[in-house]
Amino acid sequence: MSVYRLKSVLELRRREEEAAAAHAADATRERAAAEAEETRLAGETSAARALWENARAGSAGGPDATVSGAAAGERSRFVARRRDEFTRARAELAAFRSGRLAEARAAEATARDLHLAARQAREAFDKHEAKFQLGQRTIAQRREEETLEDVSRAARQTRGDNRS
């Protein structure tokens, strides 16, 4: 059997595929971490919203509520702080989604595409090697058949049997 001449290229393609798979796995981990951070930020935003709504509901008081001017001003500043906390949390979540989360998702998609391309390149060389090996086996079988025919023909000639 002959040696596959492109064996080193095939090995290179396999290593490239392994590296691309590792890169894709890293990108997937990064995306999962970013999504976990998004969940945390969304929880903080929901909590800030709930605190703001509770502060607004508490400041409304009941129909019998009489509050001094100083207390009303303090209550109004408290509600405004809660609203500002909610606004900051919402802005932070939006910035995170459009920034790091979007980048992590894009990087993962790119890494998956690169892995797919590397796998397809390796598979093309695998197919080429398989065809090469099949061709080598076919050639070897034909040579073996020719050798057997030559031996058979030589044996007939030594016996004087010249039927070809």
PDB file of C-alpha atoms in Angstrom:
ATOM      1  CA  MET A   1       0.000   0.000   0.000  1.00  0.00           C
ATOM      2  CA  SER A   2       1.156   3.477  -0.783  1.00  0.00           C
ATOM      3  CA  VAL A   3       1.295   6.188   1.825  1.00  0.00           C
ATOM      4  CA  TYR A   4      -1.286   8.954   1.581  1.00  0.00           C
ATOM      5  CA  ARG A   5       0.777  11.918   0.418  1.00  0.00           C
ATOM      6  CA  LEU A   6      -1.495  14.500   2.005  1.00  0.00           C
ATOM      7  CA  LYS A   7      -1.434  12.879   5.451  1.00  0.00           C
ATOM      8  CA  SER A   8       0.300  15.890   6.994  1.00  0.00           C
ATOM      9  CA  VAL A   9      -2.365  18.214   5.556  1.00  0.00           C
ATOM     10  CA  LEU A  10      -5.072  15.928   6.920  1.00  0.00           C
ATOM     11  CA  GLU A  11      -3.463  16.046  10.369  1.00  0.00           C
ATOM     12  CA  LEU A  12      -3.262  19.824  10.104  1.00  0.00           C
ATOM     13  CA  ARG A  13      -6.986  19.969   9.253  1.00  0.00           C
ATOM     14  CA  ARG A  14      -7.768  17.765  12.263  1.00  0.00           C
ATOM     15  CA  ARG A  15      -5.771  20.027  14.581  1.00  0.00           C
ATOM     16  CA  GLU A  16      -7.483  23.089  13.122  1.00  0.00           C
ATOM     17  CA  GLU A  17     -10.865  21.487  13.739  1.00  0.00           C
ATOM     18  CA  GLU A  18      -9.931  20.661  17.340  1.00  0.00           C
ATOM     19  CA  ALA A  19      -8.761  24.241  17.912  1.00  0.00           C
ATOM     20  CA  ALA A  20     -11.962  25.613  16.367  1.00  0.00           C
ATOM     21  CA  ALA A  21     -14.044  23.304  18.572  1.00  0.00           C
ATOM     22  CA  ALA A  22     -12.195  24.509  21.667  1.00  0.00           C
ATOM     23  CA  HIS A  23     -12.707  28.124  20.597  1.00  0.00           C
ATOM     24  CA  ALA A  24     -16.428  27.465  20.038  1.00  0.00           C
ATOM     25  CA  ALA A  25     -16.699  25.891  23.491  1.00  0.00           C
ATOM     26  CA  ASP A  26     -15.012  28.931  25.040  1.00  0.00           C
ATOM     27  CA  ALA A  27     -17.370  31.263  23.189  1.00  0.00           C
ATOM     28  CA  THR A  28     -20.358  29.234  24.362  1.00  0.00           C
ATOM     29  CA  ARG A  29     -19.150  29.490  27.968  1.00  0.00           C
ATOM     30  CA  GLU A  30     -18.740  33.254  27.560  1.00  0.00           C
ATOM     31  CA  ARG A  31     -22.247  33.561  26.142  1.00  0.00           C
ATOM     32  CA  ALA A  32     -23.693  31.490  28.988  1.00  0.00           C
ATOM     33  CA  ALA A  33     -21.896  33.695  31.525  1.00  0.00           C
ATOM     34  CA  ALA A  34     -23.229  36.812  29.801  1.00  0.00           C
ATOM     35  CA  GLU A  35     -26.765  35.398  29.861  1.00  0.00           C
ATOM     36  CA  ALA A  36     -26.396  34.617  33.566  1.00  0.00           C
ATOM     37  CA  GLU A  37     -25.289  38.211  34.135  1.00  0.00           C
ATOM     38  CA  GLU A  38     -28.284  39.412  32.114  1.00  0.00           C
ATOM     39  CA  THR A  39     -30.582  37.358  34.340  1.00  0.00           C
ATOM     40  CA  ARG A  40     -28.982  38.900  37.426  1.00  0.00           C
ATOM     41  CA  LEU A  41     -29.348  42.417  36.032  1.00  0.00           C
ATOM     42  CA  ALA A  42     -32.954  41.747  35.023  1.00  0.00           C
ATOM     43  CA  GLY A  43     -33.652  40.602  38.579  1.00  0.00           C
ATOM     44  CA  GLU A  44     -32.096  43.771  39.981  1.00  0.00           C
ATOM     45  CA  THR A  45     -34.172  45.857  37.571  1.00  0.00           C
ATOM     46  CA  SER A  46     -37.361  44.073  38.630  1.00  0.00           C
ATOM     47  CA  ALA A  47     -36.495  44.557  42.292  1.00  0.00           C
ATOM     48  CA  ALA A  48     -35.795  48.278  41.731  1.00  0.00           C
ATOM     49  CA  ARG A  49     -39.105  48.638  39.915  1.00  0.00           C
ATOM     50  CA  ALA A  50     -40.948  46.910  42.750  1.00  0.00           C
ATOM     51  CA  LEU A  51     -39.266  49.184  45.319  1.00  0.00           C
ATOM     52  CA  TRP A  52     -40.205  52.256  43.274  1.00  0.00           C
ATOM     53  CA  GLU A  53     -43.830  51.110  42.903  1.00  0.00           C
ATOM     54  CA  ASN A  54     -44.035  50.356  46.636  1.00  0.00           C
ATOM     55  CA  ALA A  55     -42.623  53.801  47.425  1.00  0.00           C
ATOM     56  CA  ARG A  56     -45.152  55.458  45.117  1.00  0.00           C
ATOM     57  CA  ALA A  57     -48.005  53.476  46.638  1.00  0.00           C
ATOM     58  CA  GLY A  58     -46.811  54.347  50.142  1.00  0.00           C
ATOM     59  CA  SER A  59     -46.524  58.037  49.349  1.00  0.00           C
ATOM     60  CA  ALA A  60     -50.072  58.228  48.078  1.00  0.00           C
ATOM     61  CA  GLY A  61     -51.343  57.459  51.568  1.00  0.00           C
ATOM     62  CA  GLY A  62     -54.990  57.038  52.281  1.00  0.00           C
ATOM     63  CA  PRO A  63     -57.854  59.515  52.169  1.00  0.00           C
ATOM     64  CA  ASP A  64     -57.278  60.376  55.816  1.00  0.00           C
ATOM     65  CA  ALA A  65     -53.561  60.908  55.428  1.00  0.00           C
ATOM     66  CA  THR A  66     -52.442  64.303  56.532  1.00  0.00           C
ATOM     67  CA  VAL A  67     -48.752  64.844  56.270  1.00  0.00           C
ATOM     68  CA  SER A  68     -46.662  67.856  57.122  1.00  0.00           C
ATOM     69  CA  GLY A  69     -44.885  69.701  54.348  1.00  0.00           C
ATOM     70  CA  ALA A  70     -41.452  68.503  55.476  1.00  0.00           C
ATOM     71  CA  ALA A  71     -42.576  64.879  55.600  1.00  0.00           C
ATOM     72  CA  ALA A  72     -44.209  65.178  52.183  1.00  0.00           C
ATOM     73  CA  GLY A  73     -40.993  66.623  50.739  1.00  0.00           C
ATOM     74  CA  GLU A  74     -38.932  63.825  52.296  1.00  0.00           C
ATOM     75  CA  ARG A  75     -41.377  61.252  50.935  1.00  0.00           C
ATOM     76  CA  SER A  76     -41.199  62.831  47.474  1.00  0.00           C
ATOM     77  CA  ARG A  77     -37.370  62.694  47.487  1.00  0.00           C
ATOM     78  CA  PHE A  78     -37.525  59.046  48.613  1.00  0.00           C
ATOM     79  CA  VAL A  79     -39.825  58.155  45.701  1.00  0.00           C
ATOM     80  CA  ALA A  80     -37.560  60.095  43.310  1.00  0.00           C
ATOM     81  CA  ARG A  81     -34.478  58.174  44.550  1.00  0.00           C
ATOM     82  CA  ARG A  82     -36.292  54.881  44.004  1.00  0.00           C
ATOM     83  CA  ARG A  83     -37.339  56.008  40.516  1.00  0.00           C
ATOM     84  CA  ASP A  84     -33.735  56.999  39.730  1.00  0.00           C
ATOM     85  CA  GLU A  85     -32.476  53.612  40.992  1.00  0.00           C
ATOM     86  CA  PHE A  86     -34.969  51.862  38.721  1.00  0.00           C
ATOM     87  CA  THR A  87     -34.006  54.088  35.764  1.00  0.00           C
ATOM     88  CA  ARG A  88     -30.279  53.366  36.320  1.00  0.00           C
ATOM     89  CA  ALA A  89     -30.910  49.613  36.618  1.00  0.00           C
ATOM     90  CA  ARG A  90     -32.980  49.618  33.430  1.00  0.00           C
ATOM     91  CA  ALA A  91     -30.309  51.601  31.556  1.00  0.00           C
ATOM     92  CA  GLU A  92     -27.574  49.265  32.820  1.00  0.00           C
ATOM     93  CA  LEU A  93     -29.559  46.242  31.639  1.00  0.00           C
ATOM     94  CA  ALA A  94     -30.173  47.794  28.211  1.00  0.00           C
ATOM     95  CA  ALA A  95     -26.490  48.720  27.849  1.00  0.00           C
ATOM     96  CA  PHE A  96     -25.440  45.219  28.852  1.00  0.00           C
ATOM     97  CA  ARG A  97     -27.822  43.615  26.356  1.00  0.00           C
ATOM     98  CA  SER A  98     -26.644  45.802  23.492  1.00  0.00           C
ATOM     99  CA  GLY A  99     -22.992  45.554  24.522  1.00  0.00           C
ATOM    100  CA  ARG A 100     -21.448  42.521  26.156  1.00  0.00           C
ATOM    101  CA  LEU A 101     -24.365  40.132  25.606  1.00  0.00           C
ATOM    102  CA  ALA A 102     -24.666  40.995  21.910  1.00  0.00           C
ATOM    103  CA  GLU A 103     -20.898  40.645  21.504  1.00  0.00           C
ATOM    104  CA  ALA A 104     -20.883  37.271  23.264  1.00  0.00           C
ATOM    105  CA  ARG A 105     -23.696  35.976  21.056  1.00  0.00           C
ATOM    106  CA  ALA A 106     -21.977  37.253  17.899  1.00  0.00           C
ATOM    107  CA  ALA A 107     -18.649  35.743  18.977  1.00  0.00           C
ATOM    108  CA  GLU A 108     -20.337  32.400  19.608  1.00  0.00           C
ATOM    109  CA  ALA A 109     -21.997  32.436  16.187  1.00  0.00           C
ATOM    110  CA  THR A 110     -18.680  33.294  14.527  1.00  0.00           C
ATOM    111  CA  ALA A 111     -16.880  30.541  16.452  1.00  0.00           C
ATOM    112  CA  ARG A 112     -19.544  28.009  15.449  1.00  0.00           C
ATOM    113  CA  ASP A 113     -19.209  29.069  11.799  1.00  0.00           C
ATOM    114  CA  LEU A 114     -15.410  28.708  11.969  1.00  0.00           C
ATOM    115  CA  HIS A 115     -15.761  25.275  13.568  1.00  0.00           C
ATOM    116  CA  LEU A 116     -18.193  24.213  10.845  1.00  0.00           C
ATOM    117  CA  ALA A 117     -15.779  25.390   8.134  1.00  0.00           C
ATOM    118  CA  ALA A 118     -12.861  23.588   9.800  1.00  0.00           C
ATOM    119  CA  ARG A 119     -14.909  20.393  10.125  1.00  0.00           C
ATOM    120  CA  GLN A 120     -15.962  20.549   6.478  1.00  0.00           C
ATOM    121  CA  ALA A 121     -12.339  21.048   5.404  1.00  0.00           C
ATOM    122  CA  ARG A 122     -11.262  18.046   7.471  1.00  0.00           C
ATOM    123  CA  GLU A 123     -14.138  15.927   6.140  1.00  0.00           C
ATOM    124  CA  ALA A 124     -13.132  16.796   2.564  1.00  0.00           C
ATOM    125  CA  PHE A 125      -9.622  15.488   3.260  1.00  0.00           C
ATOM    126  CA  ASP A 126     -11.066  12.393   4.981  1.00  0.00           C
ATOM    127  CA  LYS A 127     -13.089  11.669   1.850  1.00  0.00           C
ATOM    128  CA  HIS A 128     -10.058  12.270  -0.349  1.00  0.00           C
ATOM    129  CA  GLU A 129      -7.989   9.885   1.780  1.00  0.00           C
ATOM    130  CA  ALA A 130     -10.747   7.240   1.660  1.00  0.00           C
ATOM    131  CA  LYS A 131     -10.876   7.490  -2.148  1.00  0.00           C
ATOM    132  CA  PHE A 132      -7.100   7.288  -2.300  1.00  0.00           C
ATOM    133  CA  GLN A 133      -7.031   4.180  -0.079  1.00  0.00           C
ATOM    134  CA  LEU A 134      -9.799   2.559  -2.143  1.00  0.00           C
ATOM    135  CA  GLY A 135      -7.816   3.258  -5.319  1.00  0.00           C
ATOM    136  CA  GLN A 136      -4.693   1.747  -3.737  1.00  0.00           C
ATOM    137  CA  ARG A 137      -6.620  -1.390  -2.702  1.00  0.00           C
ATOM    138  CA  THR A 138      -8.050  -1.720  -6.212  1.00  0.00           C
ATOM    139  CA  ILE A 139      -4.589  -1.418  -7.744  1.00  0.00           C
ATOM    140  CA  ALA A 140      -3.210  -3.997  -5.282  1.00  0.00           C
ATOM    141  CA  GLN A 141      -6.049  -6.419  -6.096  1.00  0.00           C
ATOM    142  CA  ARG A 142      -5.451  -6.037  -9.833  1.00  0.00           C
ATOM    143  CA  ARG A 143      -1.741  -6.641  -9.380  1.00  0.00           C
ATOM    144  CA  GLU A 144      -2.467  -9.716  -7.285  1.00  0.00           C
ATOM    145  CA  GLU A 145      -4.854 -11.032  -9.942  1.00  0.00           C
ATOM    146  CA  GLU A 146      -2.258 -10.361 -12.657  1.00  0.00           C
ATOM    147  CA  THR A 147       0.389 -12.134 -10.594  1.00  0.00           C
ATOM    148  CA  LEU A 148      -1.882 -15.146 -10.136  1.00  0.00           C
ATOM    149  CA  GLU A 149      -2.621 -15.198 -13.856  1.00  0.00           C
ATOM    150  CA  ASP A 150       1.131 -14.997 -14.622  1.00  0.00           C
ATOM    151  CA  VAL A 151       1.869 -17.858 -12.206  1.00  0.00           C
ATOM    152  CA  SER A 152      -0.966 -19.917 -13.661  1.00  0.00           C
ATOM    153  CA  ARG A 153       0.208 -19.231 -17.222  1.00  0.00           C
ATOM    154  CA  ALA A 154       3.808 -20.116 -16.295  1.00  0.00           C
ATOM    155  CA  ALA A 155       2.672 -23.359 -14.668  1.00  0.00           C
ATOM    156  CA  ARG A 156       0.708 -24.359 -17.758  1.00  0.00           C
ATOM    157  CA  GLN A 157       3.674 -23.597 -20.001  1.00  0.00           C
ATOM    158  CA  THR A 158       6.027 -25.761 -17.955  1.00  0.00           C
ATOM    159  CA  ARG A 159       3.602 -28.657 -18.205  1.00  0.00           C
ATOM    160  CA  GLY A 160       3.383 -28.126 -21.917  1.00  0.00           C
ATOM    161  CA  ASP A 161      -0.204 -27.056 -21.750  1.00  0.00           C
ATOM    162  CA  ASN A 162      -0.311 -24.001 -23.990  1.00  0.00           C
ATOM    163  CA  ARG A 163      -3.973 -23.195 -23.693  1.00  0.00           C
ATOM    164  CA  SER A 164      -4.112 -19.480 -23.001  1.00  0.00           C
TER     165      SER A 164
END
